[in-house]
Amino acid sequence: MLPYQHHLVQGIVSDGSSPLPGVTITLKSSKNNAVITDYNGHYSIAASPKDTLIVSFIGFKTYVASVNGRNTIDIRMQYDATTLQEVRVNAGYYSVKESERTGSIAKITSKDIEKQSSPNVLGAMQGRMAGVEIIQDSGSPGGAFQIKIRGQNSLRSDANQPLYIIDGVPYSSETLGATLTSGGSPTMTSPLNSINPTDIESIEVLKDGDATAIYGSRGANGVVLISTKKGRAGKTKLVINSSTGIGKVTKLLDLMHTDQYLNMRRMAFANDGITNYPANAYDVNGTWDQNRYTDWQKQLIGGTAQILNLQVSLSGGSEKNQFLLSGNTRSETTVFPDDFKYKRGTVHFYYNHISEDEKFRLNFSAGYTSQKNYQPAADLTRISRTLAPNAPALFDQSGNLNWENNTWQNPLANYESKFHSQINDLTANTVLSYNLTANLVAKANFGYNDLRNYETLTQPSTMYNPSLGLDSKSSVLNTNLTLRSSWIAEPQITWNFNAGRAKVETLIGSTFQSQNTNRRFESGFGFSSNSLIYNLASATLKVVDISDETIYKYQAFFARLNYNFEGRYILNLTARRDGSSRFGPGKQFASFGAAGAAWVFSNEAFLKNSSFLSFGKLRLSYGTTGNDQIGDYQFIDTYTSTANTYQGITGLQPSRLFNADFGWETNRKFEAALEIGLLNDRLFLTGAFYLNTSSNQLVGLPLPGTAGFTSLTANLDASVQNKGLEFTFRSVNMQSKNFEWTTTFNISANKNKLLSYPGLESSSNANRYVIGHSININKLYNYVGINPQNGAYSFYDFNNDGQITSIDDRQFLVDLNPKFFGGIQNDIRYKNLQVDFLFQFVKQQAFAYLPAVPGSFTNQLGSLDNFWQSADVPADYQKLTTGTNSALNTAYTRFKTSDAALEDASFIRLKSISLSYDIPGSFSKNIKSRIYFQGQNLLTFSPYKGGDPEFKLAGYLPPLKTYTVGIQLTF
């Protein structure tokens, strides 16, 4: 081949673990001859044998490769920390370069999400973002998570949820269903389970005033922006990802065995002066086998959950048209001893079109989710920890539930009561844009969401002891139907232009939104057969408990002005005028705004060529956001139908008092932050201080009983402050062709404080809040030791009146909010092997596990020993009682709400680990394969004795540790 003769060179560009689409390849001899890799990272270009390829891509170092007569050149790109500052971050209505960002925005991408196996979007974020505290509610399939972004702003616990936006469509996180149909979970059904994490491209969390003010009344508690995956130009690509896994409870309590338990019981009876054991003391009076031992935790919650997941996606397109179609199915069983299961199926579609003149753009995305959850109506976690270790067997010799001559309530009988839910959820979004001129773009965003949730909870007669003689006439069915639909339309205009050496970006737009919610809660009592229990029409008595419709309407106008002078001095101004139907006339509208400024001092002439400082930025922001999370129709007097009739006519009864004077909660946010990059950004540190103050609190003011209502919704001139520090650190520890190692670290500390509350001393909250302390404080007794005379716990008498009372003597204040929390992530690659692991850590206190007074018919922790016996022998625990000694009972109740009941519940947890291997030269050159292992919650280091330290609700199933193996094929 002649040195000047061109031939086709082709190959695949990757980052070492996956192909890179959109990479530019040019020839050194002819910069005008350039190609772009397709979705599979594939490229082909005509080059001479002695030519040189120049490969470039944002976020990666430029790669140079000599052709040397080769026909195939595969290229592995290396990340460039410096150019990562050029990556654009989604800020909602606009995007901004990371280096030019004036607000506080935390981000994770699909690469982070795919390294863990959590089925919930919040679980994928846990431990990865500074200032974002996430706690799992339950280990049951379909369980919910709680989230706080920079603390709790509102006195109302249900008004601290962030705003969720999925591809431009607001997504309500308000729980579904009703308490009576929520099954064994501590909270009602969360709609966030409809979001499939494997469909997500990135998640951005907006935290400060500059980032959130453009969302106005909905941004007080932060904004979570979820962008789903999109198709890219290139060869059609098929990806199949299949995995299977198992789940186990993270930690079982170390409880008493039979000998220790029975010794405790006998000593308690002796202390109470009871020598003849009562007839109902089956555990010690010989009725139950006193040599029997059952680990009830292993029996009732110690099973193994089976997890199956299958994801298939098809994508590709041309430069003008791109598409992506994906489907996912996931099923999970439970650790409970029965055939319970959760199933979820999702479909995601994306289409993008660009006109030939590149002026018109159409972007369409849609997602549909179907969930089916079949769970026990009762969570047996609590009873698995309290049941006597010598309690009878669950089944008799015939395989039927064992009632042991009516001496106990068989715990498995609770599983006859079952919870079913069916959720169908559709979210769709269309964005139309047209370039009126080179710098003037008109855009309109249209979104729609439709969610349908149907839940049932059955209580058949078979859940009761047969000796009671109950039949299907005693069976009960509770049903709940929730229909929620919303639409949004947002026309916008952007105008970008240069003003001398400065760049100016402007945006104006408006929002029109409506949400309609219908609820119907019905109960059926008495059936001719339990086989008809799911047929409400078969019930003897049918009751409509709730049947209502609520309509929420929202309108806003917003604007943004961004001024950027030479990439050094940046000013970002946002404003929004909001209107909400949740407020009365004259109070429906409010204005919000923010200002953010940044100084990129590394672009100054005296630092621009520094070999040590590669990036430096100081940013400040201040803004106001609002909160209208109070529910609908709170300002008007409303009436509801009553079950009572008069002369055959159903009447109405008042349900809410009129008060049109209350208005918006307001949150003022200030932040100062410093970003430093060293040694070509191989070391990158961000430190931020924030101060948020929420005022004009919307609460239910208590009313006297003579008013006929317990409270009246109104504004309270109370202020809540959250201030804190956040630090993030990223280091590129090693970077070579075959080996890469990066570490990311984040830590956050938030301090919550009630600044003011006029009239607190005379209000019903006088014993709940204390000015100058957290709104989540607990008032506790101050434990002083065991009284040597009677062996009972004793407490400090704060007012010295000779009596211990709750109002006067529970004055020891404790804040159970975490002192700090964070995570440390390591990503290590050696050739085709990739290892990623995340440790999550929390510094906190929690109440110890204290189920009932020791000595009663309840199992206890095995560590309980050295109970009080006499005045001259030191003891760790008070005198035992079976529950008949009122003084000891009272002392124990106070002990549970004293400072002595607190334990260090800090923990370090291996939150997730991922080990993957790209099989070289697998089936063929057109098929790539990757095998992987993933684990969640595998190791936990904590001094806490009460179970899982993250999960503090002792009566519910804690989070599971899961082990998953899978394979991914790319065609």
CSV table of N, CA and C in Angstrom, one decimal, residues 283-394:
chain,number,residue,atom,x,y,z
A,283,ASP,N,-45.7,-20.1,79.5
A,283,ASP,CA,-44.3,-20.3,79.3
A,283,ASP,C,-43.6,-20.9,80.5
A,284,VAL,N,-44.1,-20.6,81.7
A,284,VAL,CA,-43.4,-21.1,82.9
A,284,VAL,C,-44.2,-22.1,83.8
A,285,ASN,N,-45.5,-22.2,83.5
A,285,ASN,CA,-46.3,-23.1,84.4
A,285,ASN,C,-46.3,-24.5,83.9
A,286,GLY,N,-45.5,-24.8,82.9
A,286,GLY,CA,-45.5,-26.2,82.4
A,286,GLY,C,-46.4,-26.5,81.2
A,287,THR,N,-47.3,-25.6,80.8
A,287,THR,CA,-48.1,-25.8,79.7
A,287,THR,C,-47.3,-26.0,78.4
A,288,TRP,N,-46.3,-25.1,78.3
A,288,TRP,CA,-45.4,-25.2,77.1
A,288,TRP,C,-44.2,-25.9,77.5
A,289,ASP,N,-43.6,-26.6,76.5
A,289,ASP,CA,-42.4,-27.3,76.8
A,289,ASP,C,-41.2,-26.4,77.2
A,290,GLN,N,-40.7,-26.6,78.4
A,290,GLN,CA,-39.7,-25.7,78.9
A,290,GLN,C,-38.3,-26.0,78.4
A,291,ASN,N,-38.2,-27.1,77.6
A,291,ASN,CA,-36.9,-27.4,76.9
A,291,ASN,C,-36.9,-27.0,75.4
A,292,ARG,N,-38.0,-26.5,75.0
A,292,ARG,CA,-38.1,-26.1,73.6
A,292,ARG,C,-37.4,-24.7,73.3
A,293,TYR,N,-36.8,-24.6,72.2
A,293,TYR,CA,-36.3,-23.3,71.8
A,293,TYR,C,-36.5,-23.1,70.3
A,294,THR,N,-37.0,-21.9,70.0
A,294,THR,CA,-37.2,-21.5,68.6
A,294,THR,C,-36.7,-20.1,68.4
A,295,ASP,N,-35.9,-20.0,67.4
A,295,ASP,CA,-35.4,-18.6,67.0
A,295,ASP,C,-36.5,-18.0,66.1
A,296,TRP,N,-37.4,-17.3,66.7
A,296,TRP,CA,-38.5,-16.8,66.0
A,296,TRP,C,-38.2,-15.7,64.9
A,297,GLN,N,-37.1,-15.1,65.1
A,297,GLN,CA,-36.7,-14.2,64.0
A,297,GLN,C,-36.3,-14.9,62.7
A,298,LYS,N,-35.6,-16.0,62.9
A,298,LYS,CA,-35.3,-16.8,61.7
A,298,LYS,C,-36.5,-17.5,61.1
A,299,GLN,N,-37.5,-17.9,62.0
A,299,GLN,CA,-38.7,-18.5,61.5
A,299,GLN,C,-39.6,-17.5,60.8
A,300,LEU,N,-39.7,-16.3,61.3
A,300,LEU,CA,-40.8,-15.4,60.8
A,300,LEU,C,-40.2,-14.3,59.8
A,301,ILE,N,-38.9,-13.9,60.0
A,301,ILE,CA,-38.4,-12.9,59.1
A,301,ILE,C,-37.0,-13.3,58.6
A,302,GLY,N,-36.6,-14.5,58.8
A,302,GLY,CA,-35.3,-14.9,58.4
A,302,GLY,C,-35.2,-15.7,57.1
A,303,GLY,N,-36.2,-15.6,56.3
A,303,GLY,CA,-36.2,-16.2,55.0
A,303,GLY,C,-35.3,-15.5,54.0
A,304,THR,N,-35.3,-16.0,52.8
A,304,THR,CA,-34.5,-15.5,51.7
A,304,THR,C,-35.4,-15.0,50.6
A,305,ALA,N,-35.3,-13.7,50.3
A,305,ALA,CA,-36.1,-13.1,49.2
A,305,ALA,C,-35.4,-13.4,47.9
A,306,GLN,N,-36.2,-13.7,46.8
A,306,GLN,CA,-35.7,-14.0,45.5
A,306,GLN,C,-36.0,-12.7,44.6
A,307,ILE,N,-34.9,-12.3,43.9
A,307,ILE,CA,-35.1,-11.1,43.0
A,307,ILE,C,-34.7,-11.5,41.6
A,308,LEU,N,-35.6,-11.1,40.7
A,308,LEU,CA,-35.3,-11.3,39.3
A,308,LEU,C,-35.5,-10.0,38.5
A,309,ASN,N,-34.6,-9.7,37.6
A,309,ASN,CA,-34.7,-8.4,36.9
A,309,ASN,C,-34.2,-8.6,35.4
A,310,LEU,N,-35.0,-8.1,34.5
A,310,LEU,CA,-34.7,-8.2,33.1
A,310,LEU,C,-34.9,-6.8,32.4
A,311,GLN,N,-33.9,-6.3,31.8
A,311,GLN,CA,-34.0,-5.0,31.1
A,311,GLN,C,-33.5,-5.2,29.6
A,312,VAL,N,-34.4,-4.8,28.7
A,312,VAL,CA,-34.1,-4.8,27.3
A,312,VAL,C,-34.3,-3.5,26.7
A,313,SER,N,-33.3,-3.0,25.9
A,313,SER,CA,-33.4,-1.7,25.3
A,313,SER,C,-32.9,-1.7,23.9
A,314,LEU,N,-33.6,-1.0,23.0
A,314,LEU,CA,-33.2,-0.9,21.6
A,314,LEU,C,-33.1,0.6,21.3
A,315,SER,N,-32.0,1.0,20.7
A,315,SER,CA,-31.8,2.4,20.4
A,315,SER,C,-31.0,2.6,19.2
A,316,GLY,N,-31.0,3.8,18.6
A,316,GLY,CA,-30.2,4.2,17.5
A,316,GLY,C,-30.8,5.4,16.8
A,317,GLY,N,-30.5,5.5,15.5
A,317,GLY,CA,-31.0,6.6,14.7
A,317,GLY,C,-30.0,7.3,13.9
A,318,SER,N,-30.4,8.3,13.2
A,318,SER,CA,-29.6,9.2,12.4
A,318,SER,C,-29.3,10.5,13.1
A,319,GLU,N,-28.5,11.4,12.4
A,319,GLU,CA,-28.2,12.7,13.0
A,319,GLU,C,-29.5,13.5,13.2
A,320,LYS,N,-30.6,13.2,12.4
A,320,LYS,CA,-31.8,14.0,12.6
A,320,LYS,C,-32.9,13.3,13.3
A,321,ASN,N,-32.8,12.0,13.5
A,321,ASN,CA,-33.8,11.3,14.2
A,321,ASN,C,-33.2,10.2,15.1
A,322,GLN,N,-33.5,10.2,16.4
A,322,GLN,CA,-33.0,9.2,17.3
A,322,GLN,C,-34.1,8.7,18.1
A,323,PHE,N,-34.0,7.4,18.5
A,323,PHE,CA,-35.0,6.8,19.3
A,323,PHE,C,-34.4,5.9,20.3
A,324,LEU,N,-35.2,5.5,21.3
A,324,LEU,CA,-34.9,4.5,22.3
A,324,LEU,C,-36.1,3.9,22.8
A,325,LEU,N,-36.2,2.6,22.9
A,325,LEU,CA,-37.3,1.9,23.4
A,325,LEU,C,-36.8,0.8,24.4
A,326,SER,N,-37.2,0.9,25.6
A,326,SER,CA,-36.7,-0.1,26.6
A,326,SER,C,-37.9,-0.7,27.4
A,327,GLY,N,-37.7,-1.9,27.9
A,327,GLY,CA,-38.7,-2.5,28.8
A,327,GLY,C,-38.0,-3.2,29.9
A,328,ASN,N,-38.6,-3.2,31.1
A,328,ASN,CA,-38.0,-3.8,32.3
A,328,ASN,C,-39.1,-4.6,33.0
A,329,THR,N,-38.7,-5.7,33.6
A,329,THR,CA,-39.6,-6.4,34.5
A,329,THR,C,-38.8,-6.8,35.7
A,330,ARG,N,-39.4,-6.7,36.8
A,330,ARG,CA,-38.7,-7.0,38.1
A,330,ARG,C,-39.7,-7.7,39.0
A,331,SER,N,-39.2,-8.7,39.7
A,331,SER,CA,-40.1,-9.4,40.7
A,331,SER,C,-39.2,-9.7,41.9
A,332,GLU,N,-39.9,-9.5,43.1
A,332,GLU,CA,-39.2,-9.8,44.4
A,332,GLU,C,-40.2,-10.6,45.3
A,333,THR,N,-39.7,-11.6,45.9
A,333,THR,CA,-40.4,-12.2,46.9
A,333,THR,C,-40.0,-11.6,48.3
A,334,THR,N,-40.4,-12.2,49.4
A,334,THR,CA,-40.1,-11.6,50.7
A,334,THR,C,-39.4,-12.6,51.5
A,335,VAL,N,-38.9,-12.1,52.7
A,335,VAL,CA,-38.3,-12.9,53.7
A,335,VAL,C,-39.3,-13.6,54.6
A,336,PHE,N,-40.6,-13.3,54.4
A,336,PHE,CA,-41.7,-13.9,55.2
A,336,PHE,C,-42.0,-15.3,54.8
A,337,PRO,N,-42.5,-16.2,55.7
A,337,PRO,CA,-42.7,-17.6,55.3
A,337,PRO,C,-44.0,-17.8,54.6
A,338,ASP,N,-44.2,-17.2,53.4
A,338,ASP,CA,-45.4,-17.4,52.6
A,338,ASP,C,-45.0,-16.9,51.2
A,339,ASP,N,-46.0,-17.2,50.3
A,339,ASP,CA,-45.7,-16.9,48.9
A,339,ASP,C,-46.2,-15.4,48.5
A,340,PHE,N,-45.5,-14.5,49.1
A,340,PHE,CA,-45.8,-13.1,48.8
A,340,PHE,C,-44.8,-12.6,47.7
A,341,LYS,N,-45.3,-11.6,46.9
A,341,LYS,CA,-44.5,-11.2,45.8
A,341,LYS,C,-44.8,-9.8,45.4
A,342,TYR,N,-43.8,-9.1,44.9
A,342,TYR,CA,-43.9,-7.8,44.3
A,342,TYR,C,-43.5,-7.9,42.8
A,343,LYS,N,-44.3,-7.3,41.9
A,343,LYS,CA,-43.9,-7.3,40.5
A,343,LYS,C,-44.0,-5.9,39.9
A,344,ARG,N,-43.1,-5.6,39.1
A,344,ARG,CA,-43.1,-4.3,38.4
A,344,ARG,C,-42.7,-4.4,36.9
A,345,GLY,N,-43.4,-3.8,36.1
A,345,GLY,CA,-43.1,-3.8,34.6
A,345,GLY,C,-43.1,-2.4,34.1
A,346,THR,N,-42.1,-2.0,33.4
A,346,THR,CA,-42.0,-0.6,32.9
A,346,THR,C,-41.7,-0.7,31.4
A,347,VAL,N,-42.1,0.4,30.7
A,347,VAL,CA,-41.8,0.6,29.3
A,347,VAL,C,-41.4,2.1,29.2
A,348,HIS,N,-40.3,2.3,28.5
A,348,HIS,CA,-39.8,3.7,28.3
A,348,HIS,C,-39.6,3.9,26.8
A,349,PHE,N,-40.0,5.1,26.3
A,349,PHE,CA,-39.8,5.4,24.9
A,349,PHE,C,-39.3,6.8,24.8
A,350,TYR,N,-38.4,7.0,23.9
A,350,TYR,CA,-37.8,8.3,23.6
A,350,TYR,C,-37.7,8.5,22.1
A,351,TYR,N,-38.0,9.7,21.6
A,351,TYR,CA,-37.9,10.0,20.2
A,351,TYR,C,-37.5,11.5,20.1
A,352,ASN,N,-36.5,11.7,19.2
A,352,ASN,CA,-36.0,13.1,19.0
A,352,ASN,C,-35.9,13.3,17.5
A,353,HIS,N,-36.4,14.5,17.0
A,353,HIS,CA,-36.4,14.8,15.6
A,353,HIS,C,-35.8,16.2,15.5
A,354,ILE,N,-34.9,16.4,14.5
A,354,ILE,CA,-34.4,17.7,14.1
A,354,ILE,C,-34.7,17.9,12.6
A,355,SER,N,-35.2,19.1,12.3
A,355,SER,CA,-35.5,19.3,10.9
A,355,SER,C,-34.2,19.5,10.1
A,356,GLU,N,-34.4,19.4,8.7
A,356,GLU,CA,-33.2,19.5,7.9
A,356,GLU,C,-32.5,20.8,8.0
A,357,ASP,N,-33.2,21.9,8.3
A,357,ASP,CA,-32.5,23.2,8.4
A,357,ASP,C,-32.1,23.5,9.9
A,358,GLU,N,-32.3,22.4,10.7
A,358,GLU,CA,-32.0,22.4,12.1
A,358,GLU,C,-32.6,23.6,13.0
A,359,LYS,N,-33.7,24.1,12.5
A,359,LYS,CA,-34.4,25.1,13.3
A,359,LYS,C,-35.5,24.5,14.2
A,360,PHE,N,-36.1,23.5,13.7
A,360,PHE,CA,-37.2,22.9,14.5
A,360,PHE,C,-36.8,21.6,15.1
A,361,ARG,N,-37.2,21.4,16.4
A,361,ARG,CA,-36.8,20.2,17.2
A,361,ARG,C,-38.0,19.7,17.9
A,362,LEU,N,-38.2,18.4,17.9
A,362,LEU,CA,-39.3,17.8,18.6
A,362,LEU,C,-38.6,16.7,19.5
A,363,ASN,N,-39.0,16.7,20.7
A,363,ASN,CA,-38.5,15.7,21.7
A,363,ASN,C,-39.7,15.1,22.4
A,364,PHE,N,-39.8,13.8,22.3
A,364,PHE,CA,-40.9,13.1,23.0
A,364,PHE,C,-40.4,12.0,23.9
A,365,SER,N,-40.9,11.9,25.1
A,365,SER,CA,-40.6,10.8,26.0
A,365,SER,C,-41.8,10.4,26.7
A,366,ALA,N,-41.9,9.1,27.0
A,366,ALA,CA,-43.0,8.5,27.7
A,366,ALA,C,-42.6,7.3,28.5
A,367,GLY,N,-43.2,7.1,29.6
A,367,GLY,CA,-42.9,6.0,30.4
A,367,GLY,C,-44.2,5.4,31.0
A,368,TYR,N,-44.4,4.1,31.0
A,368,TYR,CA,-45.5,3.5,31.6
A,368,TYR,C,-45.1,2.4,32.6
A,369,THR,N,-45.7,2.4,33.8
A,369,THR,CA,-45.3,1.4,34.8
A,369,THR,C,-46.5,0.7,35.3
A,370,SER,N,-46.4,-0.6,35.5
A,370,SER,CA,-47.5,-1.4,36.1
A,370,SER,C,-46.9,-2.1,37.3
A,371,GLN,N,-47.5,-1.9,38.5
A,371,GLN,CA,-47.0,-2.6,39.7
A,371,GLN,C,-48.1,-3.4,40.3
A,372,LYS,N,-47.7,-4.6,40.8
A,372,LYS,CA,-48.6,-5.5,41.5
A,372,LYS,C,-47.9,-5.9,42.8
A,373,ASN,N,-48.5,-5.6,43.9
A,373,ASN,CA,-47.9,-5.9,45.2
A,373,ASN,C,-48.8,-6.8,46.0
A,374,TYR,N,-48.3,-7.9,46.4
A,374,TYR,CA,-49.1,-8.9,47.2
A,374,TYR,C,-48.3,-9.2,48.5
A,375,GLN,N,-48.7,-8.6,49.6
A,375,GLN,CA,-48.0,-8.7,50.9
A,375,GLN,C,-48.9,-9.0,52.0
A,376,PRO,N,-48.3,-9.5,53.1
A,376,PRO,CA,-49.1,-9.7,54.3
A,376,PRO,C,-49.6,-8.3,54.9
A,377,ALA,N,-50.8,-8.4,55.5
A,377,ALA,CA,-51.4,-7.2,56.0
A,377,ALA,C,-50.7,-6.8,57.3
A,378,ALA,N,-49.9,-7.7,57.9
A,378,ALA,CA,-49.3,-7.4,59.2
A,378,ALA,C,-47.8,-7.8,59.0
A,379,ASP,N,-46.9,-6.9,59.6
A,379,ASP,CA,-45.5,-7.2,59.6
A,379,ASP,C,-45.2,-7.9,60.9
A,380,LEU,N,-44.6,-9.1,60.8
A,380,LEU,CA,-44.3,-9.9,62.0
A,380,LEU,C,-43.0,-9.7,62.6
A,381,THR,N,-42.3,-8.6,62.2
A,381,THR,CA,-41.0,-8.3,62.8
A,381,THR,C,-41.1,-8.1,64.3
A,382,ARG,N,-42.1,-7.3,64.8
A,382,ARG,CA,-42.2,-7.1,66.2
A,382,ARG,C,-42.5,-8.4,67.0
A,383,ILE,N,-43.4,-9.2,66.5
A,383,ILE,CA,-43.7,-10.4,67.3
A,383,ILE,C,-42.6,-11.4,67.2
A,384,SER,N,-41.8,-11.4,66.1
A,384,SER,CA,-40.6,-12.3,66.1
A,384,SER,C,-39.6,-12.0,67.1
A,385,ARG,N,-39.6,-10.7,67.6
A,385,ARG,CA,-38.6,-10.3,68.7
A,385,ARG,C,-39.2,-10.4,70.1
A,386,THR,N,-40.5,-10.5,70.2
A,386,THR,CA,-41.1,-10.5,71.5
A,386,THR,C,-41.6,-11.9,72.0
A,387,LEU,N,-41.9,-12.8,71.0
A,387,LEU,CA,-42.4,-14.1,71.3
A,387,LEU,C,-41.5,-14.9,72.2
A,388,ALA,N,-42.1,-15.6,73.2
A,388,ALA,CA,-41.3,-16.4,74.1
A,388,ALA,C,-40.5,-17.5,73.3
A,389,PRO,N,-39.3,-17.7,73.6
A,389,PRO,CA,-38.5,-18.7,72.9
A,389,PRO,C,-39.0,-20.1,73.0
A,390,ASN,N,-39.8,-20.4,74.0
A,390,ASN,CA,-40.3,-21.8,74.1
A,390,ASN,C,-41.8,-21.9,73.7
A,391,ALA,N,-42.2,-20.9,72.9
A,391,ALA,CA,-43.6,-20.9,72.4
A,391,ALA,C,-43.8,-22.1,71.5
A,392,PRO,N,-45.0,-22.6,71.3
A,392,PRO,CA,-45.3,-23.8,70.5
A,392,PRO,C,-44.9,-23.7,69.0
A,393,ALA,N,-45.0,-24.9,68.4
A,393,ALA,CA,-44.7,-24.9,66.9
A,393,ALA,C,-45.8,-24.2,66.1
A,394,LEU,N,-45.4,-23.8,65.0
A,394,LEU,CA,-46.4,-23.0,64.1
A,394,LEU,C,-47.5,-24.0,63.5
